[in-house]
PDB file of C-alpha atoms in Angstrom:
ATOM      1  CA  UNK A   1      -6.816 -31.182  -1.352  1.00 36.00           C
ATOM      2  CA  UNK A   2      -5.921 -31.379  -5.055  1.00 39.00           C
ATOM      3  CA  UNK A   3      -2.351 -30.828  -6.139  1.00 40.00           C
ATOM      4  CA  UNK A   4      -1.457 -30.913  -9.810  1.00 47.00           C
ATOM      5  CA  UNK A   5       1.359 -33.430 -10.074  1.00 40.00           C
ATOM      6  CA  UNK A   6       1.147 -34.000 -13.829  1.00 46.00           C
ATOM      7  CA  UNK A   7       3.716 -31.378 -14.673  1.00 51.00           C
ATOM      8  CA  UNK A   8       7.189 -30.777 -13.330  1.00 49.00           C
ATOM      9  CA  UNK A   9       9.215 -27.694 -14.217  1.00 53.00           C
ATOM     10  CA  UNK A  10      12.509 -26.521 -12.824  1.00 56.00           C
ATOM     11  CA  UNK A  11      13.003 -22.832 -12.120  1.00 54.00           C
ATOM     12  CA  UNK A  12      16.454 -22.464 -13.566  1.00 48.00           C
ATOM     13  CA  UNK A  13      18.880 -20.050 -15.155  1.00 42.00           C
ATOM     14  CA  UNK A  14      18.635 -21.317 -18.715  1.00 43.00           C
ATOM     15  CA  UNK A  15      20.427 -19.171 -21.310  1.00 42.00           C
ATOM     16  CA  UNK A  16      18.040 -19.222 -24.254  1.00 43.00           C
ATOM     17  CA  UNK A  17      19.894 -16.947 -26.675  1.00 42.00           C
ATOM     18  CA  UNK A  18      23.611 -17.271 -25.826  1.00 41.00           C
ATOM     19  CA  UNK A  19      26.145 -19.292 -27.794  1.00 37.00           C
ATOM     20  CA  UNK A  20      26.630 -22.927 -26.868  1.00 37.00           C
ATOM     21  CA  UNK A  21      30.224 -22.338 -25.752  1.00 40.00           C
ATOM     22  CA  UNK A  22      28.874 -20.133 -22.969  1.00 45.00           C
ATOM     23  CA  UNK A  23      26.596 -22.846 -21.602  1.00 44.00           C
ATOM     24  CA  UNK A  24      28.958 -23.746 -18.753  1.00 47.00           C
ATOM     25  CA  UNK A  25      29.466 -20.190 -17.545  1.00 48.00           C
ATOM     26  CA  UNK A  26      27.245 -19.768 -14.509  1.00 50.00           C
ATOM     27  CA  UNK A  27      27.500 -15.988 -14.440  1.00 50.00           C
ATOM     28  CA  UNK A  28      26.347 -15.663 -18.050  1.00 53.00           C
ATOM     29  CA  UNK A  29      23.481 -18.054 -17.378  1.00 48.00           C
ATOM     30  CA  UNK A  30      22.173 -15.987 -14.480  1.00 47.00           C
ATOM     31  CA  UNK A  31      22.535 -12.731 -16.383  1.00 53.00           C
ATOM     32  CA  UNK A  32      20.472 -14.192 -19.210  1.00 77.00           C
ATOM     33  CA  UNK A  33      17.851 -15.648 -16.884  1.00 89.00           C
ATOM     34  CA  UNK A  34      17.236 -12.349 -15.106  1.00 92.00           C
ATOM     35  CA  UNK A  35      17.115 -10.593 -18.482  1.00 91.00           C
ATOM     36  CA  UNK A  36      14.495 -13.090 -19.646  1.00 91.00           C
ATOM     37  CA  UNK A  37      12.420 -12.159 -16.591  1.00 94.00           C
ATOM     38  CA  UNK A  38      12.722  -8.479 -17.524  1.00 93.00           C
ATOM     39  CA  UNK A  39      11.734  -9.184 -21.129  1.00 92.00           C
ATOM     40  CA  UNK A  40       8.870 -11.424 -20.049  1.00 94.00           C
ATOM     41  CA  UNK A  41       7.421  -8.717 -17.803  1.00 94.00           C
ATOM     42  CA  UNK A  42       7.796  -6.158 -20.586  1.00 92.00           C
ATOM     43  CA  UNK A  43       5.764  -8.427 -22.876  1.00 93.00           C
ATOM     44  CA  UNK A  44       3.109  -8.944 -20.196  1.00 94.00           C
ATOM     45  CA  UNK A  45       2.774  -5.183 -19.718  1.00 93.00           C
ATOM     46  CA  UNK A  46       2.514  -4.626 -23.477  1.00 92.00           C
ATOM     47  CA  UNK A  47      -0.125  -7.366 -23.760  1.00 94.00           C
ATOM     48  CA  UNK A  48      -2.155  -5.680 -21.019  1.00 94.00           C
ATOM     49  CA  UNK A  49      -1.809  -2.351 -22.815  1.00 93.00           C
ATOM     50  CA  UNK A  50      -3.122  -3.910 -26.007  1.00 94.00           C
ATOM     51  CA  UNK A  51      -6.060  -5.410 -24.112  1.00 96.00           C
ATOM     52  CA  UNK A  52      -6.832  -1.997 -22.619  1.00 95.00           C
ATOM     53  CA  UNK A  53      -6.636  -0.392 -26.076  1.00 94.00           C
ATOM     54  CA  UNK A  54      -9.031  -2.979 -27.510  1.00 96.00           C
ATOM     55  CA  UNK A  55     -11.498  -2.387 -24.673  1.00 96.00           C
ATOM     56  CA  UNK A  56     -11.161   1.382 -25.185  1.00 95.00           C
ATOM     57  CA  UNK A  57     -11.866   1.149 -28.908  1.00 95.00           C
ATOM     58  CA  UNK A  58     -14.953  -0.990 -28.330  1.00 96.00           C
ATOM     59  CA  UNK A  59     -16.301   1.398 -25.691  1.00 95.00           C
ATOM     60  CA  UNK A  60     -15.549   4.489 -27.776  1.00 94.00           C
ATOM     61  CA  UNK A  61     -17.578   3.108 -30.680  1.00 95.00           C
ATOM     62  CA  UNK A  62     -20.695   2.815 -28.550  1.00 95.00           C
ATOM     63  CA  UNK A  63     -20.134   5.926 -26.422  1.00 93.00           C
ATOM     64  CA  UNK A  64     -22.477   8.322 -28.322  1.00 92.00           C
ATOM     65  CA  UNK A  65     -25.389   5.884 -28.291  1.00 93.00           C
ATOM     66  CA  UNK A  66     -24.902   5.095 -24.610  1.00 92.00           C
ATOM     67  CA  UNK A  67     -24.944   8.800 -23.743  1.00 90.00           C
ATOM     68  CA  UNK A  68     -28.196   9.239 -25.653  1.00 90.00           C
ATOM     69  CA  UNK A  69     -29.718   6.216 -23.937  1.00 89.00           C
ATOM     70  CA  UNK A  70     -28.725   7.497 -20.497  1.00 84.00           C
ATOM     71  CA  UNK A  71     -30.291  10.887 -21.112  1.00 82.00           C
ATOM     72  CA  UNK A  72     -33.520   9.119 -22.005  1.00 82.00           C
ATOM     73  CA  UNK A  73     -33.398   7.443 -18.608  1.00 78.00           C
ATOM     74  CA  UNK A  74     -35.070   9.770 -16.107  1.00 74.00           C
ATOM     75  CA  UNK A  75     -33.648   7.893 -13.127  1.00 78.00           C
ATOM     76  CA  UNK A  76     -32.290  10.239 -10.461  1.00 81.00           C
ATOM     77  CA  UNK A  77     -28.524   9.953  -9.973  1.00 83.00           C
ATOM     78  CA  UNK A  78     -26.621  10.337  -6.736  1.00 86.00           C
ATOM     79  CA  UNK A  79     -24.038  13.104  -7.158  1.00 86.00           C
ATOM     80  CA  UNK A  80     -22.268  12.109  -3.925  1.00 87.00           C
ATOM     81  CA  UNK A  81     -21.870   8.523  -5.095  1.00 90.00           C
ATOM     82  CA  UNK A  82     -20.526   9.660  -8.462  1.00 90.00           C
ATOM     83  CA  UNK A  83     -18.020  11.920  -6.698  1.00 89.00           C
ATOM     84  CA  UNK A  84     -16.807   9.003  -4.559  1.00 91.00           C
ATOM     85  CA  UNK A  85     -16.463   6.769  -7.619  1.00 93.00           C
ATOM     86  CA  UNK A  86     -14.423   9.450  -9.388  1.00 92.00           C
ATOM     87  CA  UNK A  87     -12.102   9.650  -6.404  1.00 91.00           C
ATOM     88  CA  UNK A  88     -11.710   5.855  -6.338  1.00 94.00           C
ATOM     89  CA  UNK A  89     -10.948   5.859 -10.063  1.00 93.00           C
ATOM     90  CA  UNK A  90      -8.329   8.577  -9.601  1.00 91.00           C
ATOM     91  CA  UNK A  91      -6.705   6.599  -6.786  1.00 93.00           C
ATOM     92  CA  UNK A  92      -6.574   3.471  -8.947  1.00 94.00           C
ATOM     93  CA  UNK A  93      -4.794   5.434 -11.670  1.00 92.00           C
ATOM     94  CA  UNK A  94      -2.294   6.763  -9.139  1.00 92.00           C
ATOM     95  CA  UNK A  95      -1.649   3.233  -7.834  1.00 93.00           C
ATOM     96  CA  UNK A  96      -1.015   1.926 -11.357  1.00 93.00           C
ATOM     97  CA  UNK A  97       1.232   4.876 -12.125  1.00 91.00           C
ATOM     98  CA  UNK A  98       3.146   4.425  -8.868  1.00 89.00           C
ATOM     99  CA  UNK A  99       4.248   0.890  -9.743  1.00 89.00           C
ATOM    100  CA  UNK A 100       5.036   1.809 -13.343  1.00 85.00           C
ATOM    101  CA  UNK A 101       2.148   0.145 -15.164  1.00 87.00           C
ATOM    102  CA  UNK A 102       0.827   3.338 -16.735  1.00 85.00           C
ATOM    103  CA  UNK A 103       2.156   6.791 -17.465  1.00 78.00           C
ATOM    104  CA  UNK A 104      -0.762   9.060 -16.666  1.00 65.00           C
ATOM    105  CA  UNK A 105      -0.113  12.293 -18.559  1.00 58.00           C
ATOM    106  CA  UNK A 106      -3.725  13.363 -18.871  1.00 61.00           C
ATOM    107  CA  UNK A 107      -5.112  16.326 -16.969  1.00 55.00           C
ATOM    108  CA  UNK A 108      -6.735  15.324 -13.698  1.00 57.00           C
ATOM    109  CA  UNK A 109     -10.441  16.039 -13.305  1.00 60.00           C
ATOM    110  CA  UNK A 110     -10.552  18.890 -10.818  1.00 60.00           C
ATOM    111  CA  UNK A 111     -13.406  19.481  -8.413  1.00 60.00           C
ATOM    112  CA  UNK A 112     -13.646  20.601  -4.809  1.00 55.00           C
ATOM    113  CA  UNK A 113     -15.201  18.445  -2.116  1.00 55.00           C
ATOM    114  CA  UNK A 114     -18.166  20.784  -1.673  1.00 53.00           C
ATOM    115  CA  UNK A 115     -18.718  21.531  -5.350  1.00 61.00           C
ATOM    116  CA  UNK A 116     -21.990  20.420  -6.898  1.00 71.00           C
ATOM    117  CA  UNK A 117     -21.882  18.753 -10.292  1.00 77.00           C
ATOM    118  CA  UNK A 118     -24.298  20.123 -12.893  1.00 79.00           C
ATOM    119  CA  UNK A 119     -27.243  17.761 -13.081  1.00 82.00           C
ATOM    120  CA  UNK A 120     -26.844  17.441 -16.849  1.00 82.00           C
ATOM    121  CA  UNK A 121     -23.260  16.229 -16.376  1.00 84.00           C
ATOM    122  CA  UNK A 122     -24.122  13.280 -14.141  1.00 88.00           C
ATOM    123  CA  UNK A 123     -25.122  10.811 -16.909  1.00 88.00           C
ATOM    124  CA  UNK A 124     -21.890  11.513 -18.819  1.00 90.00           C
ATOM    125  CA  UNK A 125     -19.785  11.191 -15.664  1.00 91.00           C
ATOM    126  CA  UNK A 126     -21.526   7.905 -14.928  1.00 92.00           C
ATOM    127  CA  UNK A 127     -20.498   6.514 -18.317  1.00 93.00           C
ATOM    128  CA  UNK A 128     -16.989   7.942 -17.916  1.00 94.00           C
ATOM    129  CA  UNK A 129     -16.572   6.095 -14.621  1.00 94.00           C
ATOM    130  CA  UNK A 130     -17.892   2.765 -15.874  1.00 95.00           C
ATOM    131  CA  UNK A 131     -15.841   2.907 -19.071  1.00 96.00           C
ATOM    132  CA  UNK A 132     -12.605   3.693 -17.264  1.00 95.00           C
ATOM    133  CA  UNK A 133     -13.205   0.927 -14.731  1.00 96.00           C
ATOM    134  CA  UNK A 134     -13.439  -1.533 -17.614  1.00 96.00           C
ATOM    135  CA  UNK A 135     -10.322  -0.125 -19.285  1.00 95.00           C
ATOM    136  CA  UNK A 136      -8.167  -0.229 -16.153  1.00 96.00           C
ATOM    137  CA  UNK A 137      -9.439  -3.706 -15.241  1.00 96.00           C
ATOM    138  CA  UNK A 138      -7.016  -5.006 -17.881  1.00 95.00           C
ATOM    139  CA  UNK A 139      -4.238  -4.379 -15.350  1.00 96.00           C
ATOM    140  CA  UNK A 140      -5.883  -5.920 -12.270  1.00 96.00           C
ATOM    141  CA  UNK A 141      -4.094  -9.281 -12.194  1.00 96.00           C
ATOM    142  CA  UNK A 142      -0.753  -7.864 -13.309  1.00 96.00           C
ATOM    143  CA  UNK A 143      -0.904  -5.169 -10.636  1.00 96.00           C
ATOM    144  CA  UNK A 144      -1.320  -7.785  -7.905  1.00 96.00           C
ATOM    145  CA  UNK A 145       1.646  -9.741  -9.287  1.00 96.00           C
ATOM    146  CA  UNK A 146       3.877  -6.677  -9.547  1.00 96.00           C
ATOM    147  CA  UNK A 147       2.924  -5.574  -6.034  1.00 95.00           C
ATOM    148  CA  UNK A 148       4.002  -9.004  -4.757  1.00 95.00           C
ATOM    149  CA  UNK A 149       7.326  -8.813  -6.602  1.00 95.00           C
ATOM    150  CA  UNK A 150       8.124  -5.272  -5.456  1.00 94.00           C
ATOM    151  CA  UNK A 151       7.253  -6.150  -1.878  1.00 93.00           C
ATOM    152  CA  UNK A 152       9.332  -9.341  -1.899  1.00 92.00           C
ATOM    153  CA  UNK A 153      12.374  -7.563  -3.336  1.00 92.00           C
ATOM    154  CA  UNK A 154      12.237  -4.097  -1.797  1.00 91.00           C
ATOM    155  CA  UNK A 155      11.125  -4.975   1.732  1.00 86.00           C
ATOM    156  CA  UNK A 156      13.769  -7.630   2.366  1.00 79.00           C
ATOM    157  CA  UNK A 157      16.642  -5.167   3.036  1.00 75.00           C
ATOM    158  CA  UNK A 158      18.906  -7.584   1.153  1.00 77.00           C
ATOM    159  CA  UNK A 159      19.488  -5.201  -1.752  1.00 80.00           C
ATOM    160  CA  UNK A 160      21.789  -2.683  -0.092  1.00 77.00           C
ATOM    161  CA  UNK A 161      21.202   0.899  -1.260  1.00 84.00           C
ATOM    162  CA  UNK A 162      19.141  -0.131  -4.264  1.00 90.00           C
ATOM    163  CA  UNK A 163      15.496  -0.768  -5.132  1.00 92.00           C
ATOM    164  CA  UNK A 164      13.540  -2.465  -7.884  1.00 94.00           C
ATOM    165  CA  UNK A 165      11.238  -0.341 -10.045  1.00 93.00           C
ATOM    166  CA  UNK A 166       9.055  -1.190 -13.030  1.00 92.00           C
ATOM    167  CA  UNK A 167       9.843   0.513 -16.302  1.00 85.00           C
ATOM    168  CA  UNK A 168       7.269   0.732 -19.078  1.00 77.00           C
ATOM    169  CA  UNK A 169       8.365   0.823 -22.699  1.00 59.00           C
ATOM    170  CA  UNK A 170       6.455   1.601 -25.885  1.00 49.00           C
ATOM    171  CA  UNK A 171       8.150  -1.157 -27.862  1.00 44.00           C
ATOM    172  CA  UNK A 172       5.991  -4.258 -28.387  1.00 40.00           C
ATOM    173  CA  UNK A 173       8.664  -6.549 -29.768  1.00 39.00           C
ATOM    174  CA  UNK A 174      12.415  -6.988 -30.017  1.00 38.00           C
ATOM    175  CA  UNK A 175      14.907  -9.081 -31.933  1.00 38.00           C
ATOM    176  CA  UNK A 176      15.809 -11.900 -29.496  1.00 36.00           C
ATOM    177  CA  UNK A 177      19.384 -11.839 -30.777  1.00 36.00           C
ATOM    178  CA  UNK A 178      19.868  -8.132 -30.057  1.00 37.00           C
ATOM    179  CA  UNK A 179      22.509  -7.101 -27.566  1.00 36.00           C
ATOM    180  CA  UNK A 180      21.268  -7.349 -23.979  1.00 37.00           C
ATOM    181  CA  UNK A 181      21.826  -3.673 -23.259  1.00 42.00           C
ATOM    182  CA  UNK A 182      19.829  -2.646 -26.337  1.00 45.00           C
ATOM    183  CA  UNK A 183      16.797  -4.729 -25.422  1.00 46.00           C
ATOM    184  CA  UNK A 184      14.020  -2.903 -23.564  1.00 60.00           C
ATOM    185  CA  UNK A 185      13.415  -4.381 -20.133  1.00 75.00           C
ATOM    186  CA  UNK A 186      10.660  -3.822 -17.575  1.00 89.00           C
ATOM    187  CA  UNK A 187      12.777  -4.546 -14.482  1.00 93.00           C
ATOM    188  CA  UNK A 188      15.171  -1.844 -13.377  1.00 92.00           C
ATOM    189  CA  UNK A 189      17.265  -1.314 -10.253  1.00 94.00           C
ATOM    190  CA  UNK A 190      18.058   2.176  -8.990  1.00 93.00           C
ATOM    191  CA  UNK A 191      20.462   3.382  -6.335  1.00 92.00           C
ATOM    192  CA  UNK A 192      19.206   5.628  -3.555  1.00 88.00           C
ATOM    193  CA  UNK A 193      20.306   8.676  -5.570  1.00 90.00           C
ATOM    194  CA  UNK A 194      18.452   7.510  -8.699  1.00 90.00           C
ATOM    195  CA  UNK A 195      21.271   5.978 -10.770  1.00 93.00           C
ATOM    196  CA  UNK A 196      20.406   2.847 -12.746  1.00 93.00           C
ATOM    197  CA  UNK A 197      22.226  -0.401 -11.977  1.00 92.00           C
ATOM    198  CA  UNK A 198      22.406  -2.771 -14.983  1.00 91.00           C
ATOM    199  CA  UNK A 199      20.867  -6.153 -14.227  1.00 91.00           C
ATOM    200  CA  UNK A 200      24.112  -7.902 -15.128  1.00 87.00           C
ATOM    201  CA  UNK A 201      25.897  -6.020 -12.338  1.00 90.00           C
ATOM    202  CA  UNK A 202      23.743  -7.448  -9.580  1.00 90.00           C
ATOM    203  CA  UNK A 203      25.415 -10.054  -7.413  1.00 88.00           C
ATOM    204  CA  UNK A 204      24.749 -13.717  -8.192  1.00 86.00           C
ATOM    205  CA  UNK A 205      22.653 -13.997  -5.019  1.00 85.00           C
ATOM    206  CA  UNK A 206      20.589 -10.929  -5.953  1.00 89.00           C
ATOM    207  CA  UNK A 207      19.967 -12.293  -9.447  1.00 90.00           C
ATOM    208  CA  UNK A 208      18.971 -15.662  -8.036  1.00 88.00           C
ATOM    209  CA  UNK A 209      16.465 -14.045  -5.671  1.00 90.00           C
ATOM    210  CA  UNK A 210      14.849 -12.000  -8.456  1.00 93.00           C
ATOM    211  CA  UNK A 211      14.646 -15.044 -10.749  1.00 93.00           C
ATOM    212  CA  UNK A 212      13.182 -17.237  -8.013  1.00 92.00           C
ATOM    213  CA  UNK A 213      10.494 -14.798  -6.886  1.00 94.00           C
ATOM    214  CA  UNK A 214       9.654 -13.737 -10.433  1.00 96.00           C
ATOM    215  CA  UNK A 215       9.006 -17.307 -11.538  1.00 94.00           C
ATOM    216  CA  UNK A 216       7.029 -18.132  -8.405  1.00 95.00           C
ATOM    217  CA  UNK A 217       4.790 -15.109  -8.958  1.00 96.00           C
ATOM    218  CA  UNK A 218       4.416 -15.036 -12.743  1.00 96.00           C
ATOM    219  CA  UNK A 219       5.109 -18.547 -14.024  1.00 94.00           C
ATOM    220  CA  UNK A 220       3.596 -20.913 -11.449  1.00 91.00           C
ATOM    221  CA  UNK A 221       0.248 -22.550 -12.129  1.00 89.00           C
ATOM    222  CA  UNK A 222      -2.579 -22.686  -9.612  1.00 90.00           C
ATOM    223  CA  UNK A 223      -2.782 -25.826  -7.466  1.00 90.00           C
ATOM    224  CA  UNK A 224       0.834 -26.698  -8.232  1.00 91.00           C
ATOM    225  CA  UNK A 225       3.342 -28.023  -5.736  1.00 92.00           C
ATOM    226  CA  UNK A 226       6.581 -26.033  -5.634  1.00 91.00           C
ATOM    227  CA  UNK A 227       9.656 -27.717  -4.165  1.00 90.00           C
ATOM    228  CA  UNK A 228      12.602 -25.508  -3.172  1.00 90.00           C
ATOM    229  CA  UNK A 229      15.861 -27.106  -2.083  1.00 89.00           C
ATOM    230  CA  UNK A 230      18.097 -25.176   0.335  1.00 87.00           C
ATOM    231  CA  UNK A 231      17.266 -21.611  -0.745  1.00 84.00           C
ATOM    232  CA  UNK A 232      19.730 -20.322   1.860  1.00 83.00           C
ATOM    233  CA  UNK A 233      22.678 -21.362  -0.329  1.00 81.00           C
ATOM    234  CA  UNK A 234      22.390 -18.281  -2.519  1.00 75.00           C
ATOM    235  CA  UNK A 235      20.295 -15.935  -0.379  1.00 76.00           C
ATOM    236  CA  UNK A 236      21.610 -13.082   1.747  1.00 78.00           C
ATOM    237  CA  UNK A 237      20.781 -13.426   5.470  1.00 83.00           C
ATOM    238  CA  UNK A 238      18.151 -10.665   5.109  1.00 80.00           C
ATOM    239  CA  UNK A 239      16.534 -12.663   2.305  1.00 79.00           C
ATOM    240  CA  UNK A 240      16.519 -15.785   4.428  1.00 86.00           C
ATOM    241  CA  UNK A 241      14.696 -14.050   7.275  1.00 86.00           C
ATOM    242  CA  UNK A 242      12.124 -12.583   4.879  1.00 87.00           C
ATOM    243  CA  UNK A 243      11.770 -15.621   2.625  1.00 90.00           C
ATOM    244  CA  UNK A 244       8.930 -17.584   4.255  1.00 91.00           C
ATOM    245  CA  UNK A 245       6.759 -14.496   4.772  1.00 92.00           C
ATOM    246  CA  UNK A 246       7.127 -13.578   1.093  1.00 92.00           C
ATOM    247  CA  UNK A 247       6.523 -17.159  -0.002  1.00 93.00           C
ATOM    248  CA  UNK A 248       3.355 -17.435   2.093  1.00 94.00           C
ATOM    249  CA  UNK A 249       1.916 -14.318   0.429  1.00 95.00           C
ATOM    250  CA  UNK A 250       2.757 -15.645  -3.020  1.00 95.00           C
ATOM    251  CA  UNK A 251       1.277 -19.079  -2.270  1.00 95.00           C
ATOM    252  CA  UNK A 252      -1.917 -17.503  -0.961  1.00 95.00           C
ATOM    253  CA  UNK A 253      -2.366 -15.262  -3.992  1.00 94.00           C
ATOM    254  CA  UNK A 254      -1.422 -17.878  -6.614  1.00 93.00           C
ATOM    255  CA  UNK A 255      -2.973 -20.859  -4.795  1.00 94.00           C
ATOM    256  CA  UNK A 256       0.327 -22.720  -4.618  1.00 93.00           C
ATOM    257  CA  UNK A 257       1.672 -25.338  -2.248  1.00 93.00           C
ATOM    258  CA  UNK A 258       5.340 -25.275  -1.302  1.00 92.00           C
ATOM    259  CA  UNK A 259       7.792 -27.691   0.293  1.00 91.00           C
ATOM    260  CA  UNK A 260      11.187 -26.339   1.337  1.00 90.00           C
ATOM    261  CA  UNK A 261      14.252 -28.320   2.386  1.00 89.00           C
ATOM    262  CA  UNK A 262      16.527 -26.190   4.552  1.00 87.00           C
ATOM    263  CA  UNK A 263      19.242 -26.346   7.200  1.00 86.00           C
ATOM    264  CA  UNK A 264      18.916 -22.652   8.048  1.00 86.00           C
ATOM    265  CA  UNK A 265      17.086 -21.431  11.176  1.00 86.00           C
ATOM    266  CA  UNK A 266      17.056 -18.000   9.512  1.00 88.00           C
ATOM    267  CA  UNK A 267      14.813 -19.392   6.774  1.00 89.00           C
ATOM    268  CA  UNK A 268      12.426 -20.660   9.464  1.00 86.00           C
ATOM    269  CA  UNK A 269      12.572 -17.307  11.296  1.00 87.00           C
ATOM    270  CA  UNK A 270       9.727 -17.971  13.720  1.00 84.00           C
ATOM    271  CA  UNK A 271       7.583 -20.164  11.462  1.00 88.00           C
ATOM    272  CA  UNK A 272       8.179 -23.258  13.588  1.00 86.00           C
ATOM    273  CA  UNK A 273       4.574 -24.361  13.153  1.00 87.00           C
ATOM    274  CA  UNK A 274       5.328 -25.075   9.482  1.00 88.00           C
ATOM    275  CA  UNK A 275       8.378 -27.235  10.185  1.00 86.00           C
ATOM    276  CA  UNK A 276       8.489 -31.050  10.040  1.00 86.00           C
ATOM    277  CA  UNK A 277      11.350 -33.533  10.291  1.00 83.00           C
ATOM    278  CA  UNK A 278      12.252 -35.820   7.403  1.00 78.00           C
ATOM    279  CA  UNK A 279      10.308 -38.628   9.089  1.00 79.00           C
ATOM    280  CA  UNK A 280       7.188 -36.463   9.091  1.00 76.00           C
ATOM    281  CA  UNK A 281       7.155 -35.655  12.807  1.00 78.00           C
ATOM    282  CA  UNK A 282       6.737 -32.019  13.875  1.00 74.00           C
ATOM    283  CA  UNK A 283       9.812 -30.104  14.994  1.00 76.00           C
ATOM    284  CA  UNK A 284       9.921 -29.002  18.626  1.00 70.00           C
ATOM    285  CA  UNK A 285      11.116 -25.398  18.731  1.00 62.00           C
ATOM    286  CA  UNK A 286      12.605 -25.827  22.211  1.00 62.00           C
ATOM    287  CA  UNK A 287      14.605 -28.854  21.074  1.00 56.00           C
ATOM    288  CA  UNK A 288      15.962 -26.929  18.099  1.00 53.00           C
ATOM    289  CA  UNK A 289      17.037 -24.016  20.269  1.00 51.00           C
ATOM    290  CA  UNK A 290      18.811 -26.395  22.635  1.00 47.00           C
TER     291      UNK A 290
END
């Protein structure tokens, strides 16, 4: 098993843009750190949009010739298969729109389940499907990461009466010294009735959880060893009970290895098979319960 031990990086609450006299104010540090996460995700989304636009431009340039070439091909096309691929493509768009990665304002292709496509339309539909698969593929990795983040945050029940959503923004760049409230951010919290909660108004524990999971998901390198010391100190009890399950999913997706030091049985929450004592011996669940 290879673990990259050449690089060590602390997941912290560094305040990159604030004045030096604020450096000892923990609250300000955490506000800035969570804002950096929101800015970082905004930049990632914009980079993916630019990649999609570049792919679109390249495909559009060759579209006429590819249509002509397909019409020269007398190969028989399967209308049922094309219909299924169109439905899969539509579902992928809906999934991306649901998590906030795209705003799909185009008119949906309408067809009934028993409707036959005109034979002459099949080659064009075939190109349409393949082109759009390539365009939307720009979001594949980011979608997986965002799904992990939304699941870790929204399924923990630790954020009472609020949920995390992803907000897209057309702006590609900002002045790093602009006021925090004026800077476009991709992370947004909403109350159950749809009111926005500013990131700086989250509790210190909520901010810490977002920062921790964001960095694990987006800023950890494959085959790295992540060491987390006493996460229960700042995590709500609901977070503690959900923590290992979320971490296991993240480690599996990002190919990470994690070591956690904890005194909390709520962090363990049934994962006794993963527990070892400081001397390396396995922990007996019955002994712990006694």
